[in-house]
Coordinates of N, CA, C and O in Angstrom, one line a residue:
S24 N 54.1 119.7 32.0 CA 54.7 120.6 31.7 C 56.1 120.5 32.4 O 56.7 120.0 33.1
V25 N 57.0 121.9 31.7 CA 58.5 122.1 31.9 C 58.5 122.4 33.7 O 59.4 121.9 34.3
I26 N 57.6 123.3 33.9 CA 57.7 124.0 35.4 C 57.2 123.2 36.4 O 57.6 122.7 37.0
G27 N 56.0 122.3 36.0 CA 55.7 120.9 36.5 C 56.6 120.3 37.1 O 56.7 119.6 37.8
K28 N 57.7 119.6 36.1 CA 58.5 118.8 36.3 C 59.6 119.5 36.4 O 60.3 118.8 37.9
M29 N 60.1 120.7 36.6 CA 60.9 121.4 37.7 C 60.4 121.1 38.7 O 61.7 121.1 39.8
R30 N 59.3 121.7 39.3 CA 58.8 121.5 40.6 C 58.7 120.3 41.3 O 59.5 119.9 42.1
D31 N 58.3 119.4 40.3 CA 58.4 118.1 41.1 C 60.2 117.6 41.3 O 60.5 116.9 42.3
F32 N 60.8 117.7 40.2 CA 62.4 117.9 40.6 C 62.9 118.6 41.9 O 63.4 118.0 42.9
L33 N 63.0 119.5 41.7 CA 63.0 120.5 43.5 C 62.7 120.0 44.5 O 63.2 119.9 45.6
N34 N 60.9 119.6 44.6 CA 60.3 119.0 45.9 C 61.2 117.3 46.1 O 61.2 117.5 47.4
G35 N 61.5 116.9 45.0 CA 62.7 115.5 45.5 C 63.9 116.2 45.8 O 64.3 115.0 46.8
I36 N 64.5 117.1 45.5 CA 65.2 117.5 46.6 C 65.2 118.0 47.3 O 66.1 117.9 48.7
A37 N 64.7 119.4 47.6 CA 64.7 119.9 48.9 C 63.3 120.2 49.5 O 63.3 121.0 50.5
G38 N 62.4 119.3 49.0 CA 61.0 118.9 50.0 C 61.1 118.6 51.1 O 62.1 118.5 51.8
S39 N 60.0 118.4 52.1 CA 60.1 118.0 53.3 C 60.1 116.8 53.4 O 61.4 116.1 54.5
N40 N 60.3 115.4 52.3 CA 60.7 114.5 52.4 C 61.8 114.2 51.2 O 62.1 112.9 50.8
G41 N 62.5 115.2 50.9 CA 63.7 115.3 50.0 C 65.3 114.8 50.1 O 65.1 114.6 51.2
T42 N 65.9 114.5 49.4 CA 67.2 113.9 49.4 C 68.0 114.8 50.5 O 68.1 114.5 51.6
L43 N 68.2 116.1 50.1 CA 68.4 117.1 51.2 C 67.6 117.2 52.0 O 68.8 116.9 53.1
K44 N 66.8 116.6 52.7 CA 66.1 116.7 54.1 C 66.5 115.5 54.6 O 67.3 115.3 55.8
N45 N 66.6 114.2 54.1 CA 67.2 113.1 54.4 C 68.5 113.1 54.5 O 68.8 112.5 55.9
R46 N 69.4 113.6 53.8 CA 70.9 113.6 54.0 C 71.0 114.9 55.2 O 71.9 114.3 55.9
T47 N 70.6 115.5 55.3 CA 70.6 116.8 56.7 C 70.2 115.9 57.9 O 71.0 115.7 59.0
D48 N 69.0 115.0 58.0 CA 68.9 114.2 59.0 C 69.9 113.1 59.3 O 70.4 113.2 60.6
E49 N 70.1 112.2 58.8 CA 71.4 111.5 58.6 C 72.2 112.4 59.0 O 73.3 111.5 60.0
Y50 N 73.1 113.1 58.6 CA 74.4 113.5 59.3 C 74.5 114.2 60.7 O 75.4 114.2 61.3
T51 N 73.0 114.8 60.8 CA 72.5 115.5 62.1 C 72.5 114.2 63.2 O 73.2 114.5 64.2
N52 N 72.1 113.1 63.0 CA 71.9 111.5 63.6 C 73.4 111.5 63.6 O 73.9 110.8 65.2
D53 N 74.4 111.2 62.9 CA 75.9 110.9 62.7 C 76.5 112.0 63.7 O 77.7 111.3 64.9
I54 N 76.0 113.0 63.6 CA 77.1 114.1 64.8 C 76.2 113.6 66.1 O 77.5 113.6 67.0
K55 N 75.0 113.3 66.4 CA 74.8 113.1 67.6 C 75.3 112.2 67.8 O 76.2 112.1 69.4
D56 N 75.9 111.1 67.4 CA 76.4 110.1 67.6 C 77.5 110.2 67.7 O 78.2 109.4 68.8
M57 N 78.2 111.0 67.2 CA 79.8 110.9 67.2 C 80.3 112.0 68.6 O 80.7 111.7 69.5
E58 N 78.8 113.0 68.9 CA 79.1 113.5 70.2 C 78.7 112.7 71.5 O 79.7 112.8 72.1
A59 N 78.3 112.1 71.2 CA 77.8 111.0 72.5 C 78.8 109.9 72.5 O 79.6 109.9 74.1
R60 N 79.7 109.3 71.7 CA 80.4 108.6 71.7 C 81.9 109.6 72.3 O 82.8 108.7 72.9
K61 N 82.0 110.7 71.6 CA 83.1 111.4 72.8 C 83.1 111.4 74.3 O 84.1 111.4 74.4
V62 N 81.5 111.8 74.5 CA 81.2 111.8 75.9 C 81.9 110.4 76.3 O 82.4 110.9 77.4
E63 N 81.6 109.7 75.9 CA 81.6 108.4 76.3 C 83.4 108.0 76.3 O 84.0 107.4 77.6
I64 N 84.3 108.0 75.4 CA 85.7 108.2 75.3 C 86.1 109.3 76.6 O 87.0 108.5 77.1
Q65 N 85.7 110.5 76.5 CA 86.8 111.2 77.7 C 85.8 110.7 78.8 O 87.1 110.8 79.6
A66 N 84.7 110.0 79.4 CA 84.3 109.7 80.7 C 85.6 108.3 80.8 O 86.3 108.2 81.7
S67 N 86.2 107.6 79.9 CA 86.2 106.0 80.2 C 88.3 107.1 80.5 O 88.8 106.6 81.0
I68 N 88.5 107.9 79.7 CA 90.0 108.6 79.6 C 90.2 109.4 81.2 O 91.0 109.1 81.8
D69 N 89.1 110.1 81.5 CA 89.0 110.5 82.8 C 89.0 109.5 84.0 O 90.1 109.8 84.7
D70 N 88.4 108.4 83.5 CA 88.5 107.2 84.5 C 89.8 107.0 84.8 O 90.4 106.2 85.8
Q71 N 91.0 106.7 83.3 CA 92.1 106.2 83.8 C 92.7 107.1 84.0 O 94.0 106.7 84.5
V72 N 92.7 108.2 84.0 CA 93.8 109.2 84.5 C 93.6 109.1 86.1 O 94.7 109.4 86.8
A73 N 92.7 109.2 86.4 CA 92.1 108.9 87.9 C 93.1 107.7 88.7 O 93.5 108.1 89.6
V74 N 92.8 106.7 87.8 CA 93.8 105.7 88.1 C 95.2 105.6 88.2 O 96.0 105.2 89.3
W75 N 95.7 106.1 87.2 CA 97.2 106.3 87.2 C 97.6 107.5 88.0 O 98.4 107.2 88.6
Q76 N 96.8 108.7 88.0 CA 97.4 109.7 89.4 C 97.3 108.7 90.8 O 97.9 109.1 91.3
Q77 N 96.1 107.9 91.0 CA 96.4 107.6 92.2 C 97.8 106.4 92.3 O 97.9 106.4 93.3
K78 N 97.6 105.5 91.1 CA 98.7 104.5 91.5 C 100.3 105.6 91.5 O 101.3 105.1 92.2
F79 N 100.4 107.0 91.1 CA 101.4 107.5 91.0 C 101.5 108.2 92.5 O 102.7 107.9 92.7
T80 N 100.8 108.3 92.9 CA 100.5 109.0 93.9 C 100.5 107.4 95.4 O 102.1 108.2 96.0
D81 N 100.4 106.3 94.9 CA 101.0 105.1 95.7 C 102.2 105.2 95.6 O 103.0 104.9 96.4
M82 N 102.9 105.2 94.5 CA 104.2 105.1 94.1 C 105.1 106.1 95.2 O 106.1 105.7 95.5
E83 N 104.8 107.2 95.1 CA 105.7 107.9 95.5 C 105.7 108.4 97.2 O 106.5 108.2 97.6
E84 N 104.4 107.5 97.4 CA 104.3 107.4 98.8 C 105.2 105.9 99.2 O 106.0 106.1 100.4
A85 N 105.3 104.8 98.8 CA 106.1 103.9 98.6 C 107.4 104.2 98.7 O 108.3 104.0 99.4
E86 N 107.5 105.0 97.8 CA 109.0 105.5 97.5 C 109.7 106.0 98.5 O 111.0 106.0 99.1
A87 N 109.0 107.0 99.2 CA 109.1 107.7 101.0 C 109.6 106.7 101.9 O 110.7 107.1 102.5
Q88 N 108.5 105.9 101.9 CA 108.6 104.6 102.8 C 109.7 104.1 102.9 O 110.7 103.7 103.6
A89 N 110.5 103.8 101.4 CA 111.6 103.0 101.1 C 112.9 103.7 101.7 O 114.1 103.3 102.3
S90 N 112.7 105.2 101.3 CA 114.0 106.0 101.2 C 114.1 106.1 103.1 O 115.2 106.2 103.2
T91 N 113.2 106.5 103.6 CA 113.3 106.4 105.4 C 113.9 105.0 105.8 O 114.7 105.0 106.7
I92 N 113.3 103.7 105.5 CA 113.8 102.8 105.8 C 115.4 102.8 105.5 O 116.0 101.9 106.5
S93 N 115.6 103.1 104.6 CA 117.5 103.0 103.9 C 117.8 104.0 104.6 O 118.9 103.4 105.2
Q94 N 117.4 104.8 104.7 CA 118.4 105.8 106.1 C 118.3 105.2 107.3 O 119.7 105.3 108.0
G95 N 117.4 104.6 107.8 CA 117.4 104.1 109.2 C 118.1 102.8 109.0 O 119.2 102.8 110.2
L96 N 118.5 102.0 107.9 CA 119.1 101.2 108.1 C 120.8 101.4 108.0 O 121.6 101.2 108.4
T97 N 121.0 102.3 106.8 CA 122.2 103.0 107.0 C 122.6 103.8 108.2 O 124.0 103.4 108.3
Q98 N 121.7 104.4 109.1 CA 122.3 104.9 110.0 C 122.4 103.7 111.2 O 123.8 103.4 112.2
A99 N 121.7 102.5 111.3 CA 121.9 101.7 112.2 C 123.2 101.0 111.9 O 123.7 100.2 112.9
F100 N 123.5 100.5 110.5 CA 124.7 99.9 110.2 C 126.2 100.4 110.0 O 127.1 99.6 109.5
A101 N 126.4 102.1 110.7 CA 127.2 102.6 109.7 C 128.3 102.4 111.4 O 127.7 102.2 111.9
P102 N 129.4 102.4 110.4 CA 130.4 102.4 111.5 C 130.4 103.6 112.6 O 130.0 104.5 112.1
K103 N 130.6 103.1 114.0 CA 130.6 103.9 115.0 C 131.9 104.5 114.9 O 132.6 103.6 115.0
T104 N 131.9 105.6 115.2 CA 133.6 106.3 115.1 C 133.5 106.7 116.7 O 132.9 106.7 117.4
T105 N 134.8 106.4 117.2 CA 135.3 106.7 118.8 C 136.0 108.0 119.0 O 136.7 107.9 117.8
S106 N 135.7 108.0 119.6 CA 136.6 109.6 119.8 C 138.0 109.4 120.6 O 138.0 108.4 121.8

């Protein structure tokens, strides 16, 4: 019958094992995978940011030490003025 065929067709699409259910499950799994990958990528970015922040801090400290040494050398070798 026509109604039976329509029921079978709709069950094939919207039923518990139908196309829509399968697609929904696939998309749900894809979203979960993307969310997990996003977490991994963010963790990697956070690690890299921490490394670069430490390198920047180390550079600033080295620059301050170099400035102090430079000032000391400038004063040590500056011409002495006599009165």
